[in-house]
mmCIF file of C-alpha atoms and ligand atoms in Angstrom:
data_model
loop_
_atom_site.group_PDB
_atom_site.id
_atom_site.type_symbol
_atom_site.label_atom_id
_atom_site.label_comp_id
_atom_site.label_asym_id
_atom_site.label_seq_id
_atom_site.Cartn_x
_atom_site.Cartn_y
_atom_site.Cartn_z
ATOM 1 C CA MET A 1 74.722 101.229 50.838
ATOM 2 C CA LYS A 2 74.514 103.843 53.309
ATOM 3 C CA HIS A 3 77.134 106.439 54.637
ATOM 4 C CA PHE A 4 76.691 108.264 57.773
ATOM 5 C CA LEU A 5 78.870 111.113 57.641
ATOM 6 C CA THR A 6 76.427 113.857 59.004
ATOM 7 C CA LEU A 7 72.863 114.139 60.044
ATOM 8 C CA LEU A 8 71.578 114.672 56.359
ATOM 9 C CA ASP A 9 72.790 111.451 55.236
ATOM 10 C CA ILE A 10 69.854 109.777 56.802
ATOM 11 C CA PRO A 11 66.066 110.627 55.876
ATOM 12 C CA ALA A 12 64.026 112.668 58.977
ATOM 13 C CA ASN A 13 61.775 110.182 59.456
ATOM 14 C CA ASP A 14 64.330 107.256 60.248
ATOM 15 C CA LEU A 15 66.396 109.122 62.397
ATOM 16 C CA GLU A 16 63.183 109.132 64.342
ATOM 17 C CA ASN A 17 62.970 106.058 64.107
ATOM 18 C CA LEU A 18 66.393 104.806 64.848
ATOM 19 C CA THR A 19 66.269 107.275 68.435
ATOM 20 C CA GLN A 20 62.830 104.998 69.110
ATOM 21 C CA ARG A 21 65.049 101.907 68.416
ATOM 22 C CA ALA A 22 67.581 103.172 70.427
ATOM 23 C CA ILE A 23 65.736 103.455 73.373
ATOM 24 C CA GLU A 24 64.404 99.736 73.251
ATOM 25 C CA LEU A 25 67.742 98.590 72.604
ATOM 26 C CA LYS A 26 68.647 100.447 75.978
ATOM 27 C CA THR A 27 66.362 98.557 77.595
ATOM 28 C CA MET A 28 67.361 95.236 76.465
ATOM 29 C CA GLN A 29 70.427 95.694 77.857
ATOM 30 C CA HIS A 30 69.641 96.541 80.610
ATOM 31 C CA HIS A 31 67.441 93.898 80.942
ATOM 32 C CA GLY A 32 70.362 91.248 79.930
ATOM 33 C CA GLU A 33 68.748 90.447 76.851
ATOM 34 C CA ILE A 34 71.242 89.329 74.675
ATOM 35 C CA PHE A 35 71.064 90.364 70.970
ATOM 36 C CA GLU A 36 73.240 89.655 68.320
ATOM 37 C CA PRO A 37 72.682 90.845 65.049
ATOM 38 C CA LEU A 38 76.316 91.390 63.995
ATOM 39 C CA LYS A 39 77.509 87.852 64.847
ATOM 40 C CA ASN A 40 80.463 87.580 62.679
ATOM 41 C CA LYS A 41 80.808 90.883 60.931
ATOM 42 C CA VAL A 42 83.860 93.482 62.056
ATOM 43 C CA MET A 43 84.541 97.362 62.325
ATOM 44 C CA ALA A 44 87.398 98.789 61.399
ATOM 45 C CA MET A 45 88.160 101.844 63.625
ATOM 46 C CA ILE A 46 90.584 104.675 62.323
ATOM 47 C CA PHE A 47 91.465 107.660 65.382
ATOM 48 C CA ASP A 48 93.289 110.213 64.200
ATOM 49 C CA LYS A 49 92.379 112.204 67.739
ATOM 50 C CA SER A 50 91.933 111.026 71.100
ATOM 51 C CA SER A 51 88.818 109.318 71.974
ATOM 52 C CA THR A 52 87.026 108.241 75.185
ATOM 53 C CA ARG A 53 83.316 107.362 74.700
ATOM 54 C CA THR A 54 83.254 106.866 71.146
ATOM 55 C CA ARG A 55 85.719 104.182 71.128
ATOM 56 C CA VAL A 56 84.487 102.116 74.285
ATOM 57 C CA SER A 57 80.731 102.592 72.984
ATOM 58 C CA PHE A 58 81.859 101.491 69.064
ATOM 59 C CA GLU A 59 83.651 98.706 70.495
ATOM 60 C CA THR A 60 81.244 97.390 72.737
ATOM 61 C CA ALA A 61 78.527 98.349 70.603
ATOM 62 C CA MET A 62 80.526 95.784 68.044
ATOM 63 C CA SER A 63 81.036 93.030 70.980
ATOM 64 C CA GLN A 64 77.514 93.243 72.079
ATOM 65 C CA PHE A 65 75.899 92.733 68.843
ATOM 66 C CA GLY A 66 78.247 89.707 68.544
ATOM 67 C CA GLY A 67 81.057 91.315 66.337
ATOM 68 C CA HIS A 68 84.371 92.693 66.437
ATOM 69 C CA ALA A 69 85.874 95.936 66.400
ATOM 70 C CA ILE A 70 89.300 96.723 65.119
ATOM 71 C CA PHE A 71 91.412 99.428 66.222
ATOM 72 C CA LEU A 72 93.423 101.303 64.361
ATOM 73 C CA SER A 73 95.892 104.373 65.292
ATOM 74 C CA PRO A 74 97.381 106.351 62.487
ATOM 75 C CA ARG A 75 100.861 105.287 64.911
ATOM 76 C CA ASP A 76 100.667 101.948 63.240
ATOM 77 C CA THR A 77 98.867 101.963 60.028
ATOM 78 C CA GLN A 78 100.581 102.839 56.633
ATOM 79 C CA LEU A 79 97.652 104.907 56.895
ATOM 80 C CA GLY A 80 99.574 106.881 59.287
ATOM 81 C CA ARG A 81 102.947 106.973 57.313
ATOM 82 C CA GLY A 82 100.880 108.631 54.010
ATOM 83 C CA GLU A 83 99.376 105.528 52.167
ATOM 84 C CA PRO A 84 96.626 107.160 50.009
ATOM 85 C CA VAL A 85 93.171 107.458 51.329
ATOM 86 C CA GLU A 86 91.739 105.615 48.549
ATOM 87 C CA ASP A 87 93.890 102.627 48.424
ATOM 88 C CA SER A 88 93.083 102.433 52.178
ATOM 89 C CA ALA A 89 89.036 102.972 51.948
ATOM 90 C CA ARG A 90 89.377 100.166 48.476
ATOM 91 C CA VAL A 91 91.405 97.343 50.963
ATOM 92 C CA LEU A 92 90.106 98.131 54.425
ATOM 93 C CA SER A 93 86.505 97.729 53.281
ATOM 94 C CA SER A 94 87.768 94.586 51.234
ATOM 95 C CA MET A 95 88.259 92.625 54.376
ATOM 96 C CA VAL A 96 85.791 94.363 56.969
ATOM 97 C CA ASN A 97 81.746 95.172 57.050
ATOM 98 C CA VAL A 98 81.604 98.864 58.268
ATOM 99 C CA ILE A 99 84.593 101.159 59.218
ATOM 100 C CA MET A 100 83.848 104.223 61.504
ATOM 101 C CA ILE A 101 86.379 107.353 61.177
ATOM 102 C CA ARG A 102 87.316 110.031 63.634
ATOM 103 C CA THR A 103 89.700 112.381 62.181
ATOM 104 C CA PHE A 104 90.704 116.100 61.230
ATOM 105 C CA SER A 105 89.741 116.652 57.672
ATOM 106 C CA HIS A 106 86.262 116.156 57.049
ATOM 107 C CA GLU A 107 87.501 115.753 52.988
ATOM 108 C CA MET A 108 88.991 113.181 54.097
ATOM 109 C CA VAL A 109 86.541 110.814 55.635
ATOM 110 C CA GLU A 110 84.453 112.065 52.135
ATOM 111 C CA MET A 111 87.274 110.605 49.864
ATOM 112 C CA PHE A 112 87.298 107.475 52.033
ATOM 113 C CA ALA A 113 83.518 106.980 51.875
ATOM 114 C CA LYS A 114 83.758 107.355 48.403
ATOM 115 C CA TYR A 115 85.862 104.301 47.391
ATOM 116 C CA SER A 116 84.814 102.434 50.503
ATOM 117 C CA THR A 117 82.162 98.940 49.505
ATOM 118 C CA VAL A 118 81.032 99.351 52.959
ATOM 119 C CA PRO A 119 79.150 101.790 54.727
ATOM 120 C CA VAL A 120 80.911 104.673 56.412
ATOM 121 C CA ILE A 121 80.284 106.463 60.016
ATOM 122 C CA ASN A 122 81.983 110.212 60.908
ATOM 123 C CA ALA A 123 82.946 109.130 64.266
ATOM 124 C CA LEU A 124 84.298 113.293 64.506
ATOM 125 C CA THR A 125 85.864 115.579 62.011
ATOM 126 C CA ASP A 126 86.581 119.128 62.315
ATOM 127 C CA LEU A 127 83.652 119.730 60.706
ATOM 128 C CA TYR A 128 81.197 117.596 62.298
ATOM 129 C CA HIS A 129 80.144 114.796 65.049
ATOM 130 C CA PRO A 130 76.821 113.708 64.187
ATOM 131 C CA CYS A 131 77.080 110.566 66.629
ATOM 132 C CA GLN A 132 76.662 112.910 69.495
ATOM 133 C CA LEU A 133 73.496 114.535 68.398
ATOM 134 C CA LEU A 134 72.298 110.924 67.875
ATOM 135 C CA ALA A 135 72.526 110.098 71.529
ATOM 136 C CA ASP A 136 71.993 113.861 72.146
ATOM 137 C CA MET A 137 68.239 113.784 70.562
ATOM 138 C CA GLN A 138 67.805 110.385 72.551
ATOM 139 C CA ALA A 139 68.562 111.620 76.039
ATOM 140 C CA TYR A 140 66.003 114.675 75.351
ATOM 141 C CA ASN A 141 63.326 112.351 73.953
ATOM 142 C CA GLU A 142 64.188 110.131 77.759
ATOM 143 C CA HIS A 143 64.054 112.646 79.496
ATOM 144 C CA ARG A 144 61.167 115.667 78.225
ATOM 145 C CA GLY A 145 59.812 113.336 75.161
ATOM 146 C CA ASN A 146 59.903 114.564 71.285
ATOM 147 C CA ILE A 147 62.252 117.728 70.891
ATOM 148 C CA LYS A 148 60.081 118.482 67.718
ATOM 149 C CA GLY A 149 58.996 121.927 67.946
ATOM 150 C CA LYS A 150 61.053 123.342 71.134
ATOM 151 C CA THR A 151 64.342 125.752 70.978
ATOM 152 C CA VAL A 152 67.213 124.544 71.468
ATOM 153 C CA SER A 153 70.360 127.058 72.393
ATOM 154 C CA TRP A 154 74.242 126.414 71.869
ATOM 155 C CA ILE A 155 76.413 128.433 73.783
ATOM 156 C CA GLY A 156 79.864 128.706 72.712
ATOM 157 C CA ASP A 157 82.086 128.093 69.735
ATOM 158 C CA GLY A 158 80.873 127.755 66.273
ATOM 159 C CA ASN A 159 82.657 123.883 66.249
ATOM 160 C CA ASN A 160 81.796 120.564 64.736
ATOM 161 C CA MET A 161 79.078 120.485 67.914
ATOM 162 C CA CYS A 162 77.355 123.182 66.609
ATOM 163 C CA HIS A 163 77.274 122.270 62.990
ATOM 164 C CA SER A 164 76.000 118.890 63.581
ATOM 165 C CA TYR A 165 73.455 120.852 66.090
ATOM 166 C CA ILE A 166 72.230 122.841 63.132
ATOM 167 C CA ASN A 167 71.712 119.802 61.353
ATOM 168 C CA ALA A 168 69.480 118.362 63.985
ATOM 169 C CA ALA A 169 67.872 120.867 63.712
ATOM 170 C CA ARG A 170 66.683 120.393 60.342
ATOM 171 C CA GLN A 171 66.730 117.396 60.598
ATOM 172 C CA PHE A 172 64.580 116.905 63.831
ATOM 173 C CA ASP A 173 62.472 120.143 63.873
ATOM 174 C CA PHE A 174 63.281 122.611 66.482
ATOM 175 C CA LYS A 175 64.563 125.909 66.408
ATOM 176 C CA LEU A 176 68.376 126.629 67.459
ATOM 177 C CA ASN A 177 69.501 130.077 69.222
ATOM 178 C CA ILE A 178 73.434 129.927 68.523
ATOM 179 C CA ALA A 179 75.314 132.413 70.749
ATOM 180 C CA THR A 180 78.750 132.673 69.967
ATOM 181 C CA PRO A 181 81.871 135.576 70.233
ATOM 182 C CA LYS A 182 82.226 137.344 66.954
ATOM 183 C CA GLY A 183 84.581 135.749 65.151
ATOM 184 C CA TYR A 184 83.740 132.328 66.653
ATOM 185 C CA GLU A 185 80.879 131.400 64.514
ATOM 186 C CA PRO A 186 79.831 128.864 62.342
ATOM 187 C CA ASP A 187 80.133 127.526 58.878
ATOM 188 C CA ALA A 188 78.081 130.506 57.095
ATOM 189 C CA ALA A 189 77.093 127.940 54.510
ATOM 190 C CA ILE A 190 75.812 125.600 56.478
ATOM 191 C CA ILE A 191 74.172 128.280 58.954
ATOM 192 C CA LYS A 192 72.409 129.282 55.396
ATOM 193 C CA ALA A 193 71.180 125.962 54.231
ATOM 194 C CA ALA A 194 69.416 125.754 57.956
ATOM 195 C CA GLY A 195 67.242 128.637 56.899
ATOM 196 C CA ASP A 196 65.276 130.500 59.738
ATOM 197 C CA ARG A 197 65.451 127.775 62.077
ATOM 198 C CA ILE A 198 68.396 129.200 63.478
ATOM 199 C CA SER A 199 69.519 132.402 64.890
ATOM 200 C CA LEU A 200 72.683 133.623 65.534
ATOM 201 C CA THR A 201 73.559 136.345 68.126
ATOM 202 C CA THR A 202 76.843 137.248 70.119
ATOM 203 C CA ASP A 203 74.445 137.592 73.654
ATOM 204 C CA PRO A 204 74.088 134.204 75.404
ATOM 205 C CA GLN A 205 71.027 135.903 77.524
ATOM 206 C CA GLU A 206 69.344 136.447 74.861
ATOM 207 C CA ALA A 207 70.083 133.080 72.884
ATOM 208 C CA VAL A 208 68.820 130.942 76.346
ATOM 209 C CA GLU A 209 65.760 132.971 77.025
ATOM 210 C CA GLY A 210 62.435 130.060 75.772
ATOM 211 C CA SER A 211 65.033 127.578 75.344
ATOM 212 C CA ASP A 212 63.929 124.065 76.595
ATOM 213 C CA LEU A 213 67.554 122.238 76.080
ATOM 214 C CA ILE A 214 70.775 124.283 76.448
ATOM 215 C CA ALA A 215 74.045 122.681 74.825
ATOM 216 C CA THR A 216 77.832 123.955 74.893
ATOM 217 C CA ASP A 217 81.363 122.037 74.050
ATOM 218 C CA VAL A 218 84.858 122.941 74.867
ATOM 219 C CA TRP A 219 86.349 126.223 73.849
ATOM 220 C CA ALA A 220 88.921 124.820 72.091
ATOM 221 C CA SER A 221 88.209 121.872 70.515
ATOM 222 C CA MET A 222 90.996 118.809 69.552
ATOM 223 C CA GLY A 223 93.849 120.612 67.214
ATOM 224 C CA GLN A 224 92.836 123.506 69.026
ATOM 225 C CA GLU A 225 95.054 123.306 71.652
ATOM 226 C CA GLU A 226 97.776 126.399 71.252
ATOM 227 C CA GLU A 227 94.652 128.509 70.628
ATOM 228 C CA GLN A 228 93.353 127.903 74.599
ATOM 229 C CA LYS A 229 94.926 131.314 76.220
ATOM 230 C CA ILE A 230 92.818 133.438 73.586
ATOM 231 C CA ARG A 231 90.046 131.528 73.806
ATOM 232 C CA GLU A 232 89.604 131.722 76.760
ATOM 233 C CA LYS A 233 89.293 135.536 77.287
ATOM 234 C CA ALA A 234 87.427 135.279 73.841
ATOM 235 C CA PHE A 235 85.137 133.237 75.583
ATOM 236 C CA SER A 236 84.475 134.719 79.383
ATOM 237 C CA GLY A 237 80.849 135.307 79.653
ATOM 238 C CA TYR A 238 80.259 132.696 77.378
ATOM 239 C CA GLN A 239 79.986 130.292 80.857
ATOM 240 C CA VAL A 240 76.639 127.722 81.200
ATOM 241 C CA ASN A 241 75.979 128.546 84.395
ATOM 242 C CA THR A 242 73.142 128.693 87.387
ATOM 243 C CA GLU A 243 72.515 132.337 86.465
ATOM 244 C CA LEU A 244 72.323 131.439 83.107
ATOM 245 C CA MET A 245 70.248 128.511 83.322
ATOM 246 C CA GLN A 246 67.378 130.253 85.219
ATOM 247 C CA LEU A 247 66.700 132.619 81.782
ATOM 248 C CA ALA A 248 66.066 129.234 80.145
ATOM 249 C CA ASN A 249 62.648 127.729 80.320
ATOM 250 C CA LYS A 250 61.603 126.039 83.837
ATOM 251 C CA ASP A 251 62.025 122.999 82.730
ATOM 252 C CA ALA A 252 65.393 123.391 80.396
ATOM 253 C CA VAL A 253 67.614 120.950 80.664
ATOM 254 C CA PHE A 254 71.398 120.833 79.716
ATOM 255 C CA THR A 255 73.730 118.747 77.614
ATOM 256 C CA HIS A 256 77.152 118.363 76.614
ATOM 257 C CA CYS A 257 79.159 116.147 74.344
ATOM 258 C CA LEU A 258 82.290 115.688 77.022
ATOM 259 C CA PRO A 259 85.228 116.260 78.049
ATOM 260 C CA ALA A 260 84.405 118.784 80.098
ATOM 261 C CA HIS A 261 85.903 121.598 81.664
ATOM 262 C CA ARG A 262 83.958 122.876 84.753
ATOM 263 C CA GLY A 263 84.735 126.426 85.529
ATOM 264 C CA GLU A 264 85.310 126.741 81.880
ATOM 265 C CA GLU A 265 82.474 126.582 79.418
ATOM 266 C CA VAL A 266 80.537 125.646 81.959
ATOM 267 C CA SER A 267 80.426 125.905 86.110
ATOM 268 C CA ALA A 268 80.515 122.382 88.318
ATOM 269 C CA THR A 269 77.174 123.498 89.581
ATOM 270 C CA ILE A 270 75.061 123.098 85.935
ATOM 271 C CA MET A 271 77.392 119.769 85.083
ATOM 272 C CA ASP A 272 76.097 117.862 88.272
ATOM 273 C CA SER A 273 72.485 119.493 89.009
ATOM 274 C CA PRO A 274 69.372 117.371 88.231
ATOM 275 C CA GLN A 275 69.228 119.869 85.113
ATOM 276 C CA SER A 276 72.108 117.879 83.372
ATOM 277 C CA ILE A 277 70.989 115.192 81.441
ATOM 278 C CA VAL A 278 75.130 114.870 80.566
ATOM 279 C CA TRP A 279 75.328 111.376 81.634
ATOM 280 C CA THR A 280 72.549 110.030 79.711
ATOM 281 C CA ALA A 281 73.680 111.658 76.948
ATOM 282 C CA ALA A 282 77.276 110.229 77.262
ATOM 283 C CA GLU A 283 75.731 106.843 78.051
ATOM 284 C CA ASN A 284 73.731 107.045 74.950
ATOM 285 C CA ARG A 285 76.881 106.940 72.491
ATOM 286 C CA LEU A 286 76.497 102.922 72.937
ATOM 287 C CA HIS A 287 73.004 102.360 71.824
ATOM 288 C CA SER A 288 72.374 104.738 69.751
ATOM 289 C CA GLN A 289 75.411 104.080 68.240
ATOM 290 C CA LYS A 290 73.754 100.065 67.978
ATOM 291 C CA ALA A 291 70.745 101.835 66.445
ATOM 292 C CA LEU A 292 73.086 103.157 63.722
ATOM 293 C CA LEU A 293 74.367 100.228 63.182
ATOM 294 C CA GLU A 294 71.844 98.170 62.588
ATOM 295 C CA TYR A 295 70.224 101.050 60.380
ATOM 296 C CA LEU A 296 73.522 100.601 58.082
ATOM 297 C CA LEU A 297 74.219 97.250 58.056
ATOM 298 C CA VAL A 298 71.077 94.775 58.760
ATOM 299 C CA LYS A 299 68.137 96.829 57.187
HETATM 300 N N1 LIG B 301 82.009 112.922 72.716
HETATM 301 C C1 LIG B 301 82.601 112.444 72.471
HETATM 302 O O1 LIG B 301 82.925 112.061 71.425
HETATM 303 O O2 LIG B 301 83.961 111.926 73.288
HETATM 304 P P1 LIG B 301 85.539 111.311 73.136
HETATM 305 O O3 LIG B 301 86.041 112.151 72.540
HETATM 306 O O4 LIG B 301 85.451 110.594 74.653
HETATM 307 O O5 LIG B 301 84.973 110.287 72.697
HETATM 308 N N1 LIG B 302 84.605 119.680 69.948
HETATM 309 C C1 LIG B 302 85.225 119.142 70.691
HETATM 310 C C2 LIG B 302 84.555 117.804 70.149
HETATM 311 C C3 LIG B 302 84.955 116.558 71.422
HETATM 312 C C4 LIG B 302 83.824 115.745 71.699
HETATM 313 C C5 LIG B 302 86.596 118.326 69.759
HETATM 314 O O1 LIG B 302 86.400 118.687 68.485
HETATM 315 O O2 LIG B 302 87.595 118.454 70.354
#
């Protein structure tokens, strides 16, 4: 039984195959092919934070695969009233086939996985967002080919997305330049584990030089709303815009996990430019998570 709590949970080779499988599943779906490998299988979806893409992509994936998904919010579950995580994990996993969790604490998901008898998928914690990376890696592959040996730059907050990019650099074998303001660096242990694939700077211009993919994310993540104003100040100068993109390689592309704030971390021009692969990456949440579900439940 396999869980997917971080990108390190799936061997690099399998991740490569998973990307290829996601591309295949995308073609099948675009051709209207019916494929139902998860008939009668049920997914429980625990959401302690808001979501558009994650909820819709997992629910749609389960429906198209012939299964079913149950949306659970803390407002109307006993988990939300303090029932222990271990007990919830035991009970839910005795009824469903796979459990997806979006919450604050990464330790909560680890604890849940420890007591679950079915695969647990991390659908975003304060520490990581591995599902988004499956979609981003597929999108890069579709637009520019294999990312192995390429250079990626992460501009902005050293947050959950940045941490998953660091893990992706290890697993998909690319170099990652990270530019954050002082005090907003990614977790030191996560950086250390990635070794010399990662370089850190406070200068976004230095980071994008020679880059093939530029990625960013909001300056204030879910749970940090009250820091919005302080962060806007700290991150001014970290916007991905035309001037910054011009310093990257000629055929560089841009991505963002969404939701995006045009005029803050990314200019409207770049979001809506031909260099932007954000819409491909967003759609790929569906296809790459189907590949993930197949990997966890069918193979
Ligand atoms: N990118 C992403 O996870 O989007 P949602 O918050 O809408 O799920
Ligand atoms: N870093 C953002 C990602 C949203 C998909 C957050 O955690 O809110």
